[in-house]
mmCIF file of C-alpha atoms in Angstrom:
data_model
loop_
_atom_site.group_PDB
_atom_site.id
_atom_site.type_symbol
_atom_site.label_atom_id
_atom_site.label_comp_id
_atom_site.label_asym_id
_atom_site.label_seq_id
_atom_site.Cartn_x
_atom_site.Cartn_y
_atom_site.Cartn_z
ATOM 1 C CA ASN Y 1 17.825 -69.824 -27.681
ATOM 2 C CA ALA Y 2 21.252 -70.377 -26.031
ATOM 3 C CA GLY Y 3 21.727 -66.873 -24.694
ATOM 4 C CA VAL Y 4 24.793 -64.615 -25.015
ATOM 5 C CA MET Y 5 27.650 -66.972 -25.413
ATOM 6 C CA GLN Y 6 31.069 -65.809 -24.513
ATOM 7 C CA ASN Y 7 34.433 -67.642 -24.878
ATOM 8 C CA PRO Y 8 36.685 -68.641 -23.741
ATOM 9 C CA ARG Y 9 35.422 -68.575 -19.985
ATOM 10 C CA HIS Y 10 38.885 -68.215 -18.546
ATOM 11 C CA LEU Y 11 41.993 -66.928 -20.351
ATOM 12 C CA VAL Y 12 45.486 -66.649 -19.165
ATOM 13 C CA ARG Y 13 48.066 -64.610 -21.022
ATOM 14 C CA ARG Y 14 51.635 -63.470 -20.232
ATOM 15 C CA ARG Y 15 52.429 -59.728 -20.195
ATOM 16 C CA GLY Y 16 52.915 -58.594 -23.693
ATOM 17 C CA GLN Y 17 50.688 -61.137 -25.431
ATOM 18 C CA GLU Y 18 47.419 -60.390 -27.156
ATOM 19 C CA ALA Y 19 43.946 -61.469 -25.857
ATOM 20 C CA ARG Y 20 41.065 -62.201 -27.931
ATOM 21 C CA LEU Y 21 37.512 -62.442 -26.272
ATOM 22 C CA ARG Y 22 34.660 -63.562 -28.423
ATOM 23 C CA CYS Y 23 30.826 -62.936 -27.917
ATOM 24 C CA SER Y 24 28.046 -64.290 -29.874
ATOM 25 C CA PRO Y 25 24.714 -62.433 -29.231
ATOM 26 C CA MET Y 26 21.500 -64.109 -28.882
ATOM 27 C CA LYS Y 27 19.752 -64.746 -32.034
ATOM 28 C CA GLY Y 28 18.053 -61.932 -33.541
ATOM 29 C CA HIS Y 29 20.215 -59.360 -31.606
ATOM 30 C CA SER Y 30 21.988 -56.795 -33.338
ATOM 31 C CA HIS Y 31 23.368 -54.533 -30.653
ATOM 32 C CA VAL Y 32 26.413 -55.807 -28.562
ATOM 33 C CA TYR Y 33 27.927 -54.148 -25.632
ATOM 34 C CA TRP Y 34 31.209 -54.904 -23.862
ATOM 35 C CA TYR Y 35 31.690 -54.050 -20.272
ATOM 36 C CA ARG Y 36 34.732 -54.718 -17.747
ATOM 37 C CA GLN Y 37 34.584 -55.691 -14.154
ATOM 38 C CA LEU Y 38 37.676 -55.127 -12.137
ATOM 39 C CA PRO Y 39 38.021 -57.112 -8.820
ATOM 40 C CA GLU Y 40 35.379 -56.019 -6.240
ATOM 41 C CA GLU Y 41 34.057 -53.289 -8.606
ATOM 42 C CA GLY Y 42 30.963 -52.712 -10.525
ATOM 43 C CA LEU Y 43 30.877 -53.131 -14.322
ATOM 44 C CA LYS Y 44 32.271 -50.249 -16.584
ATOM 45 C CA PHE Y 45 30.917 -49.644 -19.908
ATOM 46 C CA MET Y 46 33.662 -50.070 -22.743
ATOM 47 C CA VAL Y 47 31.962 -50.218 -26.236
ATOM 48 C CA TYR Y 48 28.695 -50.410 -28.042
ATOM 49 C CA LEU Y 49 28.563 -51.869 -31.499
ATOM 50 C CA GLN Y 50 26.139 -52.754 -34.023
ATOM 51 C CA LYS Y 51 26.854 -54.974 -37.046
ATOM 52 C CA GLU Y 52 29.999 -53.559 -38.798
ATOM 53 C CA ASN Y 53 29.644 -50.268 -36.742
ATOM 54 C CA ILE Y 54 31.210 -48.882 -33.448
ATOM 55 C CA ILE Y 55 28.306 -46.652 -32.149
ATOM 56 C CA ASP Y 56 30.036 -45.598 -28.856
ATOM 57 C CA GLU Y 57 33.490 -46.325 -27.794
ATOM 58 C CA SER Y 58 33.842 -43.625 -25.007
ATOM 59 C CA GLY Y 59 34.613 -46.258 -22.386
ATOM 60 C CA MET Y 60 37.554 -47.961 -24.348
ATOM 61 C CA PRO Y 61 41.103 -47.329 -23.387
ATOM 62 C CA LYS Y 62 42.685 -45.220 -25.938
ATOM 63 C CA GLU Y 63 45.465 -47.551 -26.512
ATOM 64 C CA ARG Y 64 45.812 -51.350 -27.033
ATOM 65 C CA PHE Y 65 42.112 -52.072 -27.032
ATOM 66 C CA SER Y 66 39.790 -52.739 -29.984
ATOM 67 C CA ALA Y 67 36.586 -54.108 -30.658
ATOM 68 C CA GLU Y 68 34.631 -55.107 -33.819
ATOM 69 C CA PHE Y 69 31.409 -56.742 -34.720
ATOM 70 C CA PRO Y 70 31.629 -58.132 -38.247
ATOM 71 C CA LYS Y 71 28.709 -58.898 -40.580
ATOM 72 C CA GLU Y 72 29.347 -62.557 -39.973
ATOM 73 C CA GLY Y 73 30.542 -64.185 -36.779
ATOM 74 C CA PRO Y 74 30.939 -63.133 -33.245
ATOM 75 C CA SER Y 75 32.032 -59.736 -31.745
ATOM 76 C CA ILE Y 76 35.559 -59.580 -30.883
ATOM 77 C CA LEU Y 77 37.299 -57.631 -27.994
ATOM 78 C CA ARG Y 78 41.121 -57.627 -28.655
ATOM 79 C CA ILE Y 79 43.604 -56.558 -26.034
ATOM 80 C CA GLN Y 80 47.181 -56.219 -27.509
ATOM 81 C CA GLN Y 81 50.387 -56.288 -25.329
ATOM 82 C CA VAL Y 82 48.342 -57.160 -22.201
ATOM 83 C CA VAL Y 83 49.594 -55.897 -18.784
ATOM 84 C CA ARG Y 84 48.577 -56.936 -15.302
ATOM 85 C CA GLY Y 85 46.080 -54.179 -14.935
ATOM 86 C CA ASP Y 86 43.949 -55.919 -17.624
ATOM 87 C CA SER Y 87 43.123 -58.709 -15.467
ATOM 88 C CA ALA Y 88 39.351 -58.534 -15.004
ATOM 89 C CA ALA Y 89 36.104 -60.023 -16.009
ATOM 90 C CA TYR Y 90 34.875 -58.957 -19.326
ATOM 91 C CA PHE Y 91 31.219 -59.179 -19.897
ATOM 92 C CA CYS Y 92 29.235 -58.987 -23.319
ATOM 93 C CA ALA Y 93 25.613 -58.148 -23.366
ATOM 94 C CA SER Y 94 23.318 -58.031 -26.496
ATOM 95 C CA SER Y 95 19.807 -56.541 -27.240
ATOM 96 C CA PRO Y 96 17.411 -56.618 -30.005
ATOM 97 C CA TYR Y 97 17.037 -52.621 -29.726
ATOM 98 C CA GLU Y 98 18.797 -50.057 -27.625
ATOM 99 C CA ASP Y 99 17.277 -51.758 -24.478
ATOM 100 C CA GLY Y 100 16.784 -55.103 -22.704
ATOM 101 C CA TYR Y 101 20.290 -56.250 -22.167
ATOM 102 C CA THR Y 102 20.971 -59.912 -21.743
ATOM 103 C CA PHE Y 103 24.596 -60.607 -20.171
ATOM 104 C CA GLY Y 104 26.888 -63.432 -21.080
ATOM 105 C CA SER Y 105 28.687 -65.291 -18.304
ATOM 106 C CA GLY Y 106 31.834 -63.385 -18.985
ATOM 107 C CA THR Y 107 35.511 -64.097 -19.763
ATOM 108 C CA ARG Y 108 37.798 -63.911 -16.856
ATOM 109 C CA LEU Y 109 41.083 -62.596 -18.101
ATOM 110 C CA THR Y 110 44.346 -63.163 -15.829
ATOM 111 C CA VAL Y 111 47.641 -61.706 -17.019
ATOM 112 C CA VAL Y 112 50.671 -63.170 -15.525
ATOM 113 C CA GLY T 1 30.141 -37.832 -14.523
ATOM 114 C CA GLU T 2 27.451 -40.017 -13.513
ATOM 115 C CA ASP T 3 27.962 -42.089 -10.203
ATOM 116 C CA VAL T 4 25.946 -44.860 -8.547
ATOM 117 C CA GLU T 5 26.574 -45.828 -4.935
ATOM 118 C CA GLN T 6 25.702 -48.785 -2.930
ATOM 119 C CA SER T 7 26.692 -50.037 0.493
ATOM 120 C CA LEU T 8 29.178 -53.003 0.198
ATOM 121 C CA PHE T 9 27.609 -55.661 2.560
ATOM 122 C CA LEU T 10 24.267 -56.745 3.875
ATOM 123 C CA SER T 11 23.513 -59.786 6.176
ATOM 124 C CA VAL T 12 19.978 -60.971 6.703
ATOM 125 C CA ARG T 13 18.444 -64.153 8.414
ATOM 126 C CA GLU T 14 16.464 -66.486 6.273
ATOM 127 C CA GLY T 15 12.801 -65.567 6.119
ATOM 128 C CA ASP T 16 13.539 -61.847 6.763
ATOM 129 C CA SER T 17 13.040 -59.025 4.359
ATOM 130 C CA SER T 18 16.336 -57.503 2.754
ATOM 131 C CA VAL T 19 16.569 -54.006 1.738
ATOM 132 C CA ILE T 20 19.265 -52.957 -0.696
ATOM 133 C CA ASN T 21 19.813 -49.249 -1.196
ATOM 134 C CA CYS T 22 21.234 -47.237 -4.099
ATOM 135 C CA THR T 23 21.875 -43.575 -4.715
ATOM 136 C CA TYR T 24 22.792 -42.061 -8.084
ATOM 137 C CA THR T 25 23.604 -38.483 -9.272
ATOM 138 C CA ASP T 26 22.481 -38.359 -12.848
ATOM 139 C CA SER T 27 19.134 -36.493 -12.829
ATOM 140 C CA SER T 28 18.468 -37.439 -16.527
ATOM 141 C CA SER T 29 18.452 -41.225 -15.636
ATOM 142 C CA THR T 30 15.525 -42.854 -17.484
ATOM 143 C CA TYR T 31 15.655 -46.490 -16.417
ATOM 144 C CA LEU T 32 17.126 -47.790 -13.166
ATOM 145 C CA TYR T 33 17.886 -51.487 -13.022
ATOM 146 C CA TRP T 34 18.637 -54.244 -10.429
ATOM 147 C CA TYR T 35 20.968 -57.041 -11.418
ATOM 148 C CA LYS T 36 21.985 -60.229 -9.550
ATOM 149 C CA GLN T 37 25.316 -61.775 -9.820
ATOM 150 C CA GLU T 38 26.145 -65.296 -8.313
ATOM 151 C CA PRO T 39 29.727 -66.295 -8.019
ATOM 152 C CA GLY T 40 31.451 -66.939 -11.371
ATOM 153 C CA ALA T 41 28.406 -66.130 -13.387
ATOM 154 C CA GLY T 42 27.148 -63.245 -15.566
ATOM 155 C CA LEU T 43 24.612 -60.594 -14.424
ATOM 156 C CA GLN T 44 20.913 -61.638 -14.306
ATOM 157 C CA LEU T 45 18.423 -58.819 -14.708
ATOM 158 C CA LEU T 46 15.966 -59.015 -11.790
ATOM 159 C CA THR T 47 13.876 -55.961 -12.365
ATOM 160 C CA TYR T 48 13.839 -52.458 -13.631
ATOM 161 C CA ILE T 49 11.818 -49.100 -13.274
ATOM 162 C CA PHE T 50 11.109 -46.255 -15.387
ATOM 163 C CA SER T 51 11.878 -42.919 -13.910
ATOM 164 C CA ASN T 52 8.398 -41.637 -13.825
ATOM 165 C CA MET T 53 7.358 -44.462 -11.545
ATOM 166 C CA ASP T 54 7.521 -44.613 -7.843
ATOM 167 C CA MET T 55 7.249 -48.251 -7.105
ATOM 168 C CA LYS T 56 7.319 -51.606 -8.891
ATOM 169 C CA GLN T 57 6.444 -54.876 -7.450
ATOM 170 C CA ASP T 58 7.174 -58.385 -8.878
ATOM 171 C CA GLN T 59 6.651 -61.350 -6.780
ATOM 172 C CA ARG T 60 8.985 -61.037 -3.785
ATOM 173 C CA LEU T 61 10.832 -58.150 -5.309
ATOM 174 C CA THR T 62 9.754 -54.524 -4.580
ATOM 175 C CA VAL T 63 11.321 -51.495 -6.072
ATOM 176 C CA LEU T 64 11.079 -48.115 -4.611
ATOM 177 C CA LEU T 65 12.146 -44.994 -6.364
ATOM 178 C CA ASN T 66 12.684 -41.564 -4.919
ATOM 179 C CA LYS T 67 13.505 -39.293 -7.815
ATOM 180 C CA LYS T 68 13.779 -36.166 -5.786
ATOM 181 C CA ASP T 69 16.536 -37.846 -3.482
ATOM 182 C CA LYS T 70 17.918 -39.924 -6.406
ATOM 183 C CA HIS T 71 17.509 -43.030 -4.079
ATOM 184 C CA LEU T 72 16.502 -46.511 -5.298
ATOM 185 C CA SER T 73 15.911 -49.528 -3.074
ATOM 186 C CA LEU T 74 15.237 -53.125 -3.526
ATOM 187 C CA ARG T 75 13.220 -55.098 -1.135
ATOM 188 C CA ILE T 76 13.486 -58.988 -1.194
ATOM 189 C CA ALA T 77 10.625 -60.413 0.967
ATOM 190 C CA ASP T 78 11.117 -63.673 2.650
ATOM 191 C CA THR T 79 14.684 -63.904 1.792
ATOM 192 C CA GLN T 80 16.082 -67.429 1.007
ATOM 193 C CA THR T 81 19.521 -68.797 0.964
ATOM 194 C CA GLY T 82 19.620 -68.854 -2.762
ATOM 195 C CA ASP T 83 19.325 -65.159 -2.747
ATOM 196 C CA SER T 84 22.861 -64.889 -1.474
ATOM 197 C CA ALA T 85 24.729 -63.001 -4.213
ATOM 198 C CA ILE T 86 25.991 -59.612 -5.327
ATOM 199 C CA TYR T 87 23.256 -57.064 -6.273
ATOM 200 C CA PHE T 88 23.956 -54.392 -8.686
ATOM 201 C CA CYS T 89 22.132 -51.102 -9.172
ATOM 202 C CA ALA T 90 22.566 -49.487 -12.582
ATOM 203 C CA GLU T 91 21.093 -46.682 -14.400
ATOM 204 C CA SER T 92 20.851 -45.315 -17.938
ATOM 205 C CA SER T 93 20.354 -41.786 -19.212
ATOM 206 C CA SER T 94 18.573 -40.695 -22.364
ATOM 207 C CA GLY T 95 21.728 -39.363 -24.136
ATOM 208 C CA SER T 96 24.025 -42.320 -23.660
ATOM 209 C CA ALA T 97 22.942 -44.806 -26.486
ATOM 210 C CA ARG T 98 21.823 -47.247 -23.624
ATOM 211 C CA GLN T 99 25.148 -47.351 -21.812
ATOM 212 C CA LEU T 100 24.569 -48.361 -18.164
ATOM 213 C CA THR T 101 26.361 -46.951 -15.192
ATOM 214 C CA PHE T 102 26.761 -49.560 -12.538
ATOM 215 C CA GLY T 103 27.158 -49.359 -8.568
ATOM 216 C CA SER T 104 29.942 -51.386 -7.150
ATOM 217 C CA GLY T 105 27.493 -53.964 -5.792
ATOM 218 C CA THR T 106 25.994 -55.094 -2.433
ATOM 219 C CA GLN T 107 27.147 -58.530 -1.321
ATOM 220 C CA LEU T 108 23.842 -60.056 0.267
ATOM 221 C CA THR T 109 24.442 -63.051 2.735
ATOM 222 C CA VAL T 110 21.498 -64.850 3.981
ATOM 223 C CA LEU T 111 22.114 -66.679 7.200
ATOM 224 C CA PRO T 112 20.170 -69.790 8.046
#
């Protein structure tokens, strides 16, 4: 079991570009969570998804950010028109139920 | 909203015990967790405790929970250099679809 796979590990984008972050949950896990870690801070919840459904997006910024978890393929976190303040580590976690998170190694986004 | 607080830094000598403390505000917390993050890596779940427990021991790790004071601690016995990392306290509450609230992390440095 390969664990939660996130790619890319590092992503550099210029201001105004789009960032697409991918997360493949562990085999058999149907719950996916996205968290953001700003420098020297803890992780902040963004969104919780099940296959084809957004369950809780209370932590997502209202604009430019979107997430999906399609029936087939990885979960995608999309950030449109990135700004410097979007620079952070973005972590995905998965679980078989609403419990027992396993985190991926994260995608470090740098906006230049 | 919910808040989780930790001291930022802790230094101990190899072989000594480390105690990392955490306070939280959400009285409806059901599970409390300790995660370890090594540089450039994701979060590794170390241990967790259910809110109706006072203590949990797992090899070198002891978790103490004082629910009245909303205080959680992690004791690492016989601390080794490989224990140097950032340790995050996190809590989840019953009404949040398993959204975790993290503290800012405690940087543990183990000195030889």
